[in-house]
XYZ file of C-alpha atoms in Angstrom:
697
model
C 25.067 -11.662 -2.320
C 25.341 -15.281 -3.475
C 22.493 -17.627 -4.169
C 24.023 -20.215 -1.809
C 23.913 -17.754 1.079
C 20.284 -16.981 0.406
C 19.148 -20.596 0.786
C 19.062 -20.576 4.568
C 19.072 -23.868 6.425
C 16.721 -23.660 9.352
C 17.444 -25.820 12.378
C 14.298 -26.338 14.345
C 14.435 -26.677 18.103
C 12.366 -29.120 20.056
C 8.715 -28.471 20.648
C 7.831 -27.353 24.136
C 4.498 -29.112 23.962
C 1.095 -28.141 22.777
C -0.868 -25.464 24.562
C -3.812 -26.586 26.619
C -7.103 -25.328 25.267
C -9.432 -23.954 27.953
C -12.254 -21.503 28.275
C -10.295 -19.783 31.012
C -7.952 -16.941 30.186
C -4.396 -18.184 30.166
C -1.237 -16.207 29.670
C 1.829 -17.750 28.135
C 5.063 -15.966 27.305
C 8.559 -16.618 26.094
C 12.006 -15.130 26.303
C 11.897 -12.465 23.581
C 15.607 -11.789 23.529
C 16.657 -8.771 21.441
C 19.023 -9.805 18.667
C 22.611 -8.718 19.135
C 23.927 -6.471 16.374
C 26.106 -9.255 14.971
C 23.071 -11.492 14.475
C 21.136 -8.681 12.813
C 23.975 -8.074 10.370
C 24.173 -11.745 9.470
C 20.435 -11.927 8.875
C 20.548 -8.848 6.659
C 23.019 -10.613 4.353
C 20.797 -13.609 3.678
C 17.245 -12.324 4.047
C 15.264 -9.228 3.255
C 12.967 -7.658 5.821
C 9.627 -6.513 4.419
C 7.501 -4.239 6.615
C 3.808 -5.116 6.327
C 2.297 -3.248 9.295
C 4.019 -0.545 11.355
C 3.859 3.079 12.397
C 7.071 4.625 11.073
C 5.800 8.192 11.006
C 6.158 10.012 7.690
C 8.146 7.141 6.164
C 5.349 4.576 6.332
C 2.190 4.056 8.295
C -0.097 1.054 8.060
C -1.503 -0.088 11.389
C -3.955 -2.668 12.680
C -4.831 -3.474 16.316
C -4.084 -7.166 15.788
C -3.121 -9.641 13.080
C -4.469 -13.104 12.420
C -1.843 -15.590 11.227
C -2.820 -18.931 9.703
C -1.106 -21.842 8.012
C -2.223 -24.940 6.155
C 0.453 -26.767 8.119
C 1.757 -25.970 11.569
C 2.753 -22.638 13.083
C 5.448 -22.337 15.693
C 6.681 -19.445 17.809
C 10.279 -18.900 18.753
C 13.250 -16.662 18.236
C 16.185 -16.266 15.900
C 19.471 -17.026 17.548
C 22.853 -17.463 15.926
C 21.324 -17.073 12.471
C 18.789 -19.894 12.812
C 15.227 -20.221 14.043
C 14.791 -21.926 17.425
C 11.223 -23.142 17.894
C 9.920 -23.287 21.451
C 6.154 -23.530 21.123
C 3.638 -24.915 18.636
C 0.414 -22.990 18.117
C -2.865 -24.910 18.398
C -4.998 -25.238 15.272
C -2.368 -23.354 13.183
C -4.326 -20.130 13.703
C -3.663 -17.387 16.216
C -4.161 -13.671 16.793
C -1.319 -11.372 17.783
C -1.236 -7.871 19.239
C 1.058 -5.834 21.484
C 0.703 -4.654 25.064
C 0.082 -0.942 24.516
C -2.637 1.650 25.169
C -6.179 0.517 24.447
C -9.704 1.251 25.627
C -11.641 -1.243 27.706
C -15.193 -0.740 26.500
C -17.144 -3.044 28.788
C -17.096 -6.277 30.731
C -20.192 -8.434 30.878
C -22.172 -11.211 29.258
C -21.863 -12.420 25.682
C -24.910 -10.550 24.352
C -23.740 -7.169 25.677
C -20.221 -7.739 24.398
C -21.353 -8.722 20.915
C -23.681 -5.726 20.677
C -20.906 -3.276 21.609
C -18.358 -4.934 19.330
C -20.675 -4.869 16.333
C -21.358 -1.174 16.879
C -17.615 -0.440 16.993
C -16.914 -2.448 13.850
C -18.437 0.404 11.827
C -15.982 2.937 13.322
C -12.226 3.494 13.308
C -12.022 2.172 16.895
C -11.952 -1.506 15.966
C -13.028 -3.968 18.678
C -11.485 -7.103 20.161
C -13.532 -9.442 22.379
C -11.807 -11.602 25.003
C -13.412 -14.412 26.990
C -12.233 -15.756 30.326
C -13.178 -16.227 33.962
C -13.557 -13.676 36.723
C -15.345 -13.634 40.083
C -15.911 -17.357 39.685
C -17.737 -17.169 36.330
C -17.255 -16.598 32.606
C -16.894 -13.035 31.420
C -16.630 -11.239 28.064
C -14.393 -8.177 27.752
C -14.525 -5.749 24.814
C -11.501 -3.602 23.951
C -10.856 -1.006 21.232
C -7.564 0.163 19.797
C -4.395 0.144 19.859
C -3.399 3.760 20.504
C 0.088 5.265 20.399
C -0.319 7.227 23.662
C -2.498 7.522 26.745
C -3.757 10.869 25.399
C -4.935 9.421 22.089
C -6.603 6.539 23.936
C -8.343 9.006 26.264
C -9.568 10.966 23.227
C -11.132 7.753 21.937
C -13.045 7.097 25.178
C -15.712 9.737 24.550
C -16.514 8.686 21.010
C -16.504 4.989 21.982
C -18.866 5.643 24.889
C -21.198 7.639 22.640
C -21.373 4.749 20.155
C -21.797 1.938 22.693
C -23.354 3.662 25.716
C -20.738 1.964 27.900
C -18.462 3.593 30.471
C -15.187 3.016 28.660
C -11.769 3.482 30.290
C -8.142 3.613 29.153
C -5.918 0.593 29.772
C -2.173 0.189 29.235
C 0.974 -1.835 29.760
C 1.612 -1.303 33.487
C 1.317 -4.415 35.662
C 2.146 -5.862 39.077
C 3.969 -9.197 39.279
C 3.250 -11.747 41.982
C 6.574 -13.504 41.450
C 8.157 -16.278 39.381
C 7.005 -19.888 39.053
C 8.651 -23.022 37.743
C 5.685 -24.333 35.794
C 2.626 -23.165 33.947
C 0.367 -25.114 36.301
C 1.756 -23.376 39.377
C 1.320 -19.954 37.777
C -2.234 -20.782 36.675
C -3.247 -21.679 40.238
C -2.141 -18.244 41.469
C -3.776 -16.476 38.533
C -7.089 -18.301 39.065
C -7.162 -17.289 42.728
C -6.578 -13.615 41.901
C -9.164 -13.646 39.079
C -11.728 -15.204 41.426
C -11.303 -12.144 43.677
C -12.334 -9.906 40.756
C -8.953 -8.789 39.339
C -7.532 -9.043 35.820
C -4.625 -11.472 36.073
C -2.488 -13.122 33.430
C -0.005 -15.984 33.340
C 3.222 -14.929 31.620
C 6.234 -16.863 30.389
C 9.227 -14.586 30.835
C 11.761 -17.067 29.545
C 11.769 -20.698 28.586
C 10.496 -22.595 31.623
C 10.110 -19.382 33.641
C 6.569 -18.213 34.435
C 5.030 -15.259 36.208
C 1.603 -13.843 36.979
C 0.929 -10.233 36.090
C -2.016 -8.386 37.611
C -3.765 -5.357 36.137
C -3.348 -3.467 32.877
C -3.117 0.172 33.916
C -2.290 3.207 31.780
C -0.325 5.240 34.372
C 1.458 4.957 37.714
C -1.367 6.598 39.661
C -3.846 3.941 38.612
C -1.238 1.258 39.208
C -0.724 2.449 42.799
C -4.468 2.452 43.432
C -4.642 -1.098 42.126
C -1.907 -2.189 44.540
C -3.815 -0.786 47.506
C -6.938 -2.689 46.492
C -4.986 -5.892 45.809
C -3.289 -5.827 49.210
C -6.600 -5.262 50.970
C -8.236 -8.278 49.324
C -5.186 -10.509 48.779
C -2.864 -9.645 51.697
C -0.615 -12.677 51.169
C 0.512 -11.492 47.714
C 4.026 -10.169 47.294
C 3.876 -7.561 44.552
C 6.637 -6.037 42.459
C 6.260 -3.512 39.674
C 6.799 -4.947 36.193
C 9.314 -2.991 34.140
C 7.546 -1.870 30.939
C 10.587 -3.072 28.967
C 10.116 -6.603 30.350
C 9.336 -8.924 27.450
C 6.573 -11.452 27.676
C 3.965 -13.126 25.557
C 0.448 -12.938 26.965
C -2.208 -15.396 25.794
C -5.834 -14.394 26.141
C -8.643 -16.375 24.599
C -10.388 -14.264 21.952
C -13.996 -14.647 20.855
C -15.419 -13.302 17.610
C -17.955 -10.507 17.305
C -20.868 -12.814 16.525
C -22.622 -15.275 18.810
C -21.016 -18.692 18.746
C -17.834 -17.510 17.019
C -14.803 -19.764 17.295
C -12.563 -18.990 20.253
C -8.874 -18.740 19.377
C -5.673 -17.980 21.281
C -4.590 -14.341 21.295
C -0.931 -13.595 22.007
C -0.065 -10.135 23.332
C 3.596 -9.145 23.159
C 4.757 -6.955 26.016
C 8.003 -5.040 26.262
C 10.049 -2.416 24.426
C 10.872 -1.769 20.776
C 13.573 -4.453 21.070
C 11.073 -7.152 22.036
C 10.350 -9.544 19.189
C 8.867 -12.942 18.557
C 9.138 -14.983 15.390
C 6.283 -17.010 13.904
C 7.354 -19.756 11.520
C 5.067 -21.552 9.098
C 7.577 -23.968 7.618
C 7.238 -24.653 3.895
C 3.497 -23.959 3.887
C 3.840 -20.205 4.304
C 1.914 -17.908 6.630
C -1.376 -16.265 5.729
C -1.978 -12.746 7.053
C -5.758 -12.357 7.158
C -5.639 -8.567 7.598
C -3.432 -8.190 4.493
C -6.018 -9.384 1.982
C -5.499 -12.959 3.229
C -2.186 -13.158 1.391
C 0.154 -16.039 2.138
C 3.856 -15.269 2.491
C 7.015 -17.322 2.444
C 9.514 -16.958 5.269
C 8.908 -15.944 8.866
C 6.738 -13.280 10.472
C 8.281 -11.098 13.148
C 5.963 -9.488 15.703
C 7.382 -6.378 17.354
C 6.466 -3.055 18.938
C 7.137 0.272 17.196
C 5.744 3.634 18.349
C 3.329 1.802 20.653
C 1.814 -0.064 17.699
C 2.049 -3.603 16.403
C 4.836 -4.045 13.842
C 4.662 -7.006 11.465
C 7.761 -7.755 9.397
C 8.109 -10.592 6.897
C 11.651 -11.936 6.927
C 12.159 -13.917 3.745
C 15.111 -15.064 1.590
C 15.735 -12.387 -1.034
C 15.335 -14.686 -4.038
C 11.978 -15.948 -2.741
C 10.897 -12.334 -2.165
C 11.709 -11.680 -5.830
C 9.467 -14.554 -6.956
C 6.544 -12.505 -5.668
C 7.819 -9.042 -6.648
C 8.576 -9.869 -10.282
C 5.261 -11.714 -10.601
C 3.401 -8.706 -9.190
C 5.278 -6.094 -11.229
C 5.063 -7.634 -14.730
C 3.071 -10.237 -16.654
C 4.334 -13.802 -16.280
C 3.509 -14.380 -19.980
C 6.145 -11.879 -21.108
C 9.345 -13.122 -22.813
C 11.887 -14.663 -20.466
C 14.451 -11.923 -21.161
C 12.008 -9.230 -20.024
C 11.340 -11.203 -16.826
C 15.072 -11.573 -16.212
C 15.607 -7.833 -16.704
C 12.901 -7.126 -14.150
C 14.395 -9.631 -11.717
C 17.850 -8.010 -11.829
C 16.393 -4.505 -11.520
C 14.157 -5.520 -8.588
C 17.027 -7.305 -6.833
C 19.270 -4.268 -7.243
C 16.597 -1.911 -5.995
C 15.953 -4.043 -2.903
C 19.627 -4.363 -1.979
C 20.213 -0.630 -2.426
C 17.606 0.221 0.230
C 19.705 -0.642 3.264
C 17.658 -0.087 6.444
C 15.545 2.621 4.859
C 12.487 1.723 6.926
C 14.245 1.358 10.307
C 12.836 -2.065 11.173
C 12.984 -3.308 7.586
C 14.618 -2.838 4.217
C 11.438 -2.362 2.169
C 7.658 -2.206 2.578
C 5.199 -4.478 0.826
C 3.572 -1.846 -1.422
C 4.606 0.266 -4.394
C 6.343 2.751 -2.086
C 9.041 0.095 -2.489
C 8.014 -2.711 -4.853
C 4.712 -4.542 -5.223
C 4.871 -7.643 -3.010
C 1.773 -9.824 -2.793
C 3.170 -12.993 -1.287
C 2.813 -16.377 -2.956
C -0.292 -15.367 -4.921
C 1.756 -13.507 -7.553
C 4.316 -16.265 -8.079
C 4.495 -18.134 -11.393
C 6.802 -20.824 -12.754
C 8.019 -18.548 -15.581
C 8.875 -15.809 -13.102
C 10.605 -18.163 -10.676
C 12.764 -19.507 -13.512
C 13.795 -15.973 -14.489
C 14.706 -15.125 -10.894
C 16.680 -18.361 -10.485
C 18.461 -17.841 -13.821
C 19.773 -14.462 -12.630
C 20.317 -15.407 -8.968
C 22.583 -12.908 -7.238
C 22.979 -10.655 -10.294
C 22.792 -6.918 -9.683
C 23.352 -3.648 -11.523
C 26.429 -1.753 -10.364
C 27.847 1.667 -11.128
C 31.101 2.904 -9.639
C 31.341 -0.262 -7.562
C 27.981 0.326 -5.857
C 24.642 -1.392 -6.367
C 22.332 0.921 -8.310
C 18.971 1.804 -6.827
C 17.421 0.556 -10.045
C 14.057 2.312 -10.019
C 11.627 1.378 -12.776
C 8.149 2.265 -13.947
C 5.371 0.628 -15.912
C 5.601 2.570 -19.173
C 7.812 5.511 -20.167
C 5.479 6.688 -22.936
C 8.128 6.278 -25.638
C 10.991 8.052 -23.859
C 12.363 7.663 -20.336
C 12.745 10.559 -17.938
C 15.820 12.537 -17.056
C 16.577 12.828 -13.326
C 15.780 16.549 -13.519
C 12.198 15.644 -14.439
C 11.483 13.346 -11.495
C 13.223 13.805 -8.110
C 16.278 15.823 -9.186
C 18.460 12.929 -8.026
C 19.466 9.492 -9.218
C 23.104 9.536 -10.328
C 24.944 8.822 -13.554
C 23.064 5.580 -14.189
C 19.983 7.490 -15.336
C 19.410 9.458 -18.525
C 16.566 10.058 -20.944
C 16.623 7.357 -23.638
C 14.334 6.105 -26.379
C 11.722 3.617 -25.199
C 9.847 2.826 -28.389
C 9.060 -0.649 -27.077
C 6.462 0.984 -24.827
C 3.956 0.797 -27.677
C 3.759 -2.955 -27.019
C 1.260 -2.007 -24.299
C -1.216 -1.040 -27.040
C -1.068 -4.334 -28.898
C -4.596 -5.560 -29.539
C -6.247 -2.505 -27.945
C -9.198 -0.818 -29.682
C -9.150 2.780 -30.896
C -11.853 5.271 -29.983
C -13.621 8.098 -31.799
C -13.757 11.446 -30.008
C -17.116 12.789 -31.160
C -19.289 15.886 -31.001
C -22.976 15.099 -30.527
C -25.818 17.184 -31.897
C -26.587 18.534 -28.404
C -23.085 19.998 -28.105
C -21.737 17.328 -25.742
C -18.520 15.462 -26.490
C -17.339 11.985 -25.585
C -15.763 8.788 -26.861
C -17.161 5.780 -28.748
C -15.142 2.613 -29.268
C -14.439 1.846 -32.909
C -16.176 -1.545 -32.899
C -19.436 0.198 -31.929
C -19.214 2.794 -34.721
C -19.840 3.037 -38.452
C -18.237 5.723 -40.584
C -20.593 7.778 -42.743
C -19.974 9.131 -46.222
C -18.952 12.745 -46.652
C -17.285 15.206 -44.302
C -18.191 18.475 -42.619
C -17.304 21.850 -44.165
C -14.187 21.807 -41.970
C -13.223 18.407 -43.399
C -14.127 16.387 -40.291
C -15.441 12.826 -40.638
C -18.846 11.692 -39.403
C -19.988 8.448 -37.749
C -23.050 6.780 -36.315
C -23.378 3.800 -33.957
C -24.381 0.235 -34.767
C -26.447 -0.606 -31.677
C -29.143 1.074 -29.624
C -28.165 2.917 -26.443
C -24.438 2.840 -27.190
C -22.493 4.422 -24.338
C -20.652 7.653 -25.082
C -17.800 7.629 -22.549
C -16.104 10.665 -20.934
C -12.656 9.200 -21.728
C -11.573 6.492 -24.212
C -11.900 3.700 -21.691
C -14.708 1.581 -20.273
C -15.360 2.736 -16.709
C -18.190 0.756 -15.159
C -18.429 3.123 -12.190
C -18.573 6.326 -14.280
C -21.840 7.510 -15.826
C -21.680 7.797 -19.644
C -21.922 11.262 -21.218
C -24.871 10.127 -23.336
C -26.540 7.184 -25.067
C -26.205 7.239 -28.862
C -28.696 5.646 -31.274
C -28.211 4.132 -34.756
C -28.697 6.767 -37.447
C -27.678 9.586 -35.104
C -24.934 11.585 -36.827
C -21.853 12.592 -34.846
C -18.816 14.617 -35.895
C -15.397 12.987 -35.381
C -12.974 15.368 -33.661
C -10.126 12.855 -33.643
C -9.399 9.155 -33.371
C -7.302 8.130 -30.352
C -5.923 4.942 -28.795
C -7.687 3.394 -25.836
C -6.498 4.847 -22.541
C -3.987 2.490 -20.988
C -0.386 2.273 -19.938
C 0.981 3.935 -23.083
C -1.504 6.667 -24.031
C -4.247 8.106 -21.850
C -6.853 10.805 -21.296
C -7.999 12.083 -17.905
C -10.741 14.531 -16.988
C -12.524 16.716 -17.574
C -11.705 18.217 -14.150
C -13.527 21.354 -13.062
C -11.627 24.363 -11.729
C -12.908 23.488 -8.240
C -11.617 19.911 -8.553
C -8.187 21.151 -9.624
C -8.030 23.623 -6.728
C -8.960 20.843 -4.271
C -6.354 18.489 -5.716
C -3.647 21.149 -5.320
C -4.218 21.258 -1.541
C -1.120 19.983 0.234
C 0.700 19.311 -3.047
C 2.133 22.729 -3.887
C 4.448 24.809 -1.717
C 2.698 28.150 -2.275
C -0.846 29.398 -1.818
C -3.538 27.371 -3.549
C -5.553 29.585 -5.911
C -9.192 30.027 -4.926
C -10.217 29.504 -8.538
C -8.423 28.381 -11.678
C -9.338 29.913 -15.028
C -6.333 28.797 -17.079
C -3.720 26.031 -16.735
C -0.609 26.090 -18.919
C 2.522 23.964 -19.154
C 5.335 26.541 -19.198
C 8.483 24.404 -18.838
C 9.453 20.931 -20.021
C 12.501 18.741 -19.448
C 14.736 16.805 -21.860
C 12.140 14.069 -22.466
C 9.240 16.507 -22.737
C 7.965 15.868 -19.230
C 6.434 18.760 -17.339
C 8.719 20.854 -15.148
C 6.340 23.743 -14.481
C 2.628 24.465 -14.669
C 1.110 27.912 -14.299
C -2.391 28.687 -13.065
C -3.605 32.039 -14.382
C -0.012 33.087 -15.032
C 1.342 32.086 -11.582
C 3.689 29.065 -11.320
C 2.391 26.186 -9.198
C 5.532 25.234 -7.275
C 6.070 21.624 -6.183
C 8.890 19.990 -4.204
C 9.970 17.985 -7.240
C 8.534 17.727 -10.776
C 6.987 14.263 -10.428
C 4.584 15.694 -7.821
C 2.605 17.282 -10.651
C 1.062 13.834 -11.138
C -0.710 13.910 -7.776
C -1.208 17.692 -7.816
C -3.283 17.434 -10.986
C -5.684 14.787 -9.736
C -3.587 11.630 -9.944
C -2.277 11.585 -13.514
C -0.437 8.483 -14.783
C 2.682 10.463 -15.758
C 4.055 13.993 -16.220
C 4.369 13.542 -19.981
C 1.116 15.411 -20.632
C -0.651 18.297 -22.339
C -3.558 20.329 -20.952
C -6.628 21.418 -22.918
C -9.392 23.682 -21.598
C -12.987 22.986 -22.494
C -14.001 26.603 -21.972
C -11.155 28.428 -23.696
C -8.431 28.176 -26.306
C -5.095 29.845 -26.858
C -4.258 32.014 -29.862
C -0.628 32.491 -30.885
C -0.123 35.949 -32.335
C 2.322 37.043 -35.034
C 4.557 38.565 -32.372
C 4.749 35.280 -30.464
C 2.421 36.440 -27.706
C -0.350 34.109 -26.569
C -3.902 35.087 -25.741
C -6.538 33.040 -23.913
C -9.959 33.277 -25.525
C -12.906 32.218 -23.365
C -15.964 30.471 -24.715
C -18.096 33.089 -22.986
C -16.354 35.844 -24.977
C -17.354 34.370 -28.297
C -15.171 33.330 -31.207
C -14.417 35.680 -34.099
C -15.009 34.006 -37.457
C -13.711 35.593 -40.691
C -15.482 34.420 -43.856
C -16.206 35.643 -47.388
C -19.310 37.396 -46.097
C -17.369 39.251 -43.395
C -16.620 38.900 -39.694
C -19.009 37.380 -37.138
C -18.951 36.143 -33.564
C -19.954 32.639 -32.479
C -20.576 31.775 -28.849
C -22.236 29.070 -26.791
C -21.687 25.314 -26.664
C -20.357 23.341 -29.616
C -17.867 25.742 -31.225
C -15.119 23.630 -32.815
C -11.536 24.901 -33.045
C -8.704 23.167 -34.879
C -4.932 23.557 -34.556
C -2.271 23.346 -37.254
C -2.057 19.561 -36.793
C -5.803 19.313 -37.557
C -6.601 18.226 -33.986
C -10.087 19.507 -33.276
C -11.821 20.167 -29.975
C -15.004 21.800 -28.773
C -15.206 25.051 -26.812
C -18.168 25.710 -24.544
C -19.117 28.154 -21.812
C -18.027 25.973 -18.876
C -14.348 25.809 -17.937
C -12.777 22.469 -17.162
C -9.487 20.804 -18.010
C -8.626 17.677 -19.983
C -5.213 16.045 -19.691
C -3.823 13.894 -22.509
C -0.540 12.121 -22.078
C 1.689 9.094 -22.459
C 3.292 6.724 -20.029
C 2.474 5.317 -16.619
C 4.759 6.074 -13.692
C 7.685 8.372 -13.035
C 9.481 7.180 -16.174
C 12.968 6.957 -14.640
C 15.129 3.912 -15.380
C 13.727 0.681 -16.757
C 10.388 0.860 -18.542
C 8.666 -2.467 -17.966
C 6.605 -2.320 -21.150
C 9.639 -1.031 -23.015
C 11.648 -4.020 -21.796
C 8.877 -6.288 -23.028
C 9.016 -4.626 -26.439
C 12.812 -4.973 -26.647
C 12.626 -8.639 -25.586
C 10.127 -9.259 -28.378
C 12.680 -7.748 -30.760
C 15.329 -10.245 -29.600
C 17.256 -8.263 -26.963
C 18.655 -10.298 -24.057
C 18.183 -9.072 -20.485
C 21.666 -7.591 -20.100
C 21.299 -5.581 -23.293
C 17.868 -4.378 -22.122
C 19.264 -3.268 -18.770
C 22.232 -1.471 -20.321
C 19.855 0.364 -22.654
C 17.893 1.784 -19.719
C 20.719 2.209 -17.188
C 23.889 3.969 -18.372
C 27.505 3.345 -17.349
C 26.637 0.162 -15.457
C 27.821 -3.429 -15.141
C 25.665 -6.511 -14.566
C 27.541 -8.650 -12.054
C 26.882 -11.590 -9.754
C 27.410 -10.173 -6.284
């Protein structure tokens, strides 16, 4: 893919005129022509499609009932045709709400006070409200809706809980309408709509194609209700000629939306009707488009509104190189050496292009299921320069673009494919990643200490003072330099986690070991109780979850030392692929870990057999005066490497490890370390990916 191809020239069509602002409900629509396959293929070559909101089943699910799009400049709505954007309508005030014509629940219809009260009650639930304002029966009316819902059944299930929260008689609404015919102008359609609304019916003006208008009546959820509506319409409006609207008929419905507080600004709300092929494009020009419901991020490119599985689908279509400005800036630090940024740019570009149409309506999603993509907020001049300097360059193996997966930190050695997903190809192998230690530069070390009350925790080195002398076991001693110094459960400041204790100056503590601060390279997690481990295993292992866990042991490791198998009380905990042990064990940063039990230790016998000794059993001590048994909290055991830990009567598990992420392919911190050593980006990439070429595609 060449850089020239990616810089798309957009030819803007003529404006169709600004929308009239009115307190009355208006309905405007456009010709939402499905793209022919040839157009889709052309677009795929120059842009990347990033799914932001959609219901794609097990592949991806992130849904909202509506999205609010804003721009500091102007917004226009149109369609892509022949590879270019054709604008046909400007949006007033550069702010608009969009949803799709699917199943929803109409909560109530009444005055402003009643509507606001119901909407505010629903805001605290999963059935999020939308408030429309318009005219009906000759006066203003507020209508509160909840949803969207994927089916009539799921909407009906929501009715009871919505009614219990609001006290209103809620009912299911849908995408079935009657049409009163076609009209040559908006004004003509509005006259018909106003007459029908004055008789007490929900009616909407619809643009079905450019310059072609219609009026749709009703919003029913099934054919039975639609037939009943027709009978009532014909009795009160006998001159109407009604035809059933095909649910695949595309149209853009504008309803004026009010906020959920008194006096909120009214804004246009566009409701896309039709099938999964119905799409509209929102263009923000060079100013970008802000998506309020996605953390108010502003994105380059266009926003495509569509319908998937009865839900709103929002796809950002953006030139690939501009997408990479955001991805590289979100994935690594912009202050890193230029060669590290270039390596990340080529890897991210290769990964994106290797996805194909993985997500049906898009190539990638905007989260770390694909690559972190935060819009313009993560862009930086240094990053943009690195992307531009490598424009079009990809990693290839055997003539194909490599799905160049990467992770934050490999913990000193990258993973073999057998340790992650059991797939990946010849481009991946376990290699040295000593540059990962660059993640620790400037970080403090921490003392792991035993307090006089038998508790253990961590104190940062700048808060400690070493004392003279050692214990009989040769362990150092420290005290703290300030009153009420926090003793942390892991070597990391966690403002939301209660400290183990508060230490005071002069209080003597035994040093079990000195460790680096938990971060991307080295880390500690826990302690996790047996109950917490059992809960975390739910849905993560393929066999039966043990009711209780007394012992956890790593029983198999792969080429890099990553965990391939963990046993609970002697029974293997089977997972679909090895990397799932990260989530199965409570969300660990990597699978390059060891497990220690607080309530037991393992003894290796002369015959090679291992024995678990529980803290409740007591510990046999052999001394010059004979043999004795120690039990209770605060018993210290030490291994052959002089790593000490405390055994007590309560069983929990502490995980210590290295690395952050799956560890396959490029290590981002490792690339930073190599760049600091003088490696260029191609040499970095060929270190992490084997048997590959870096080419401009």
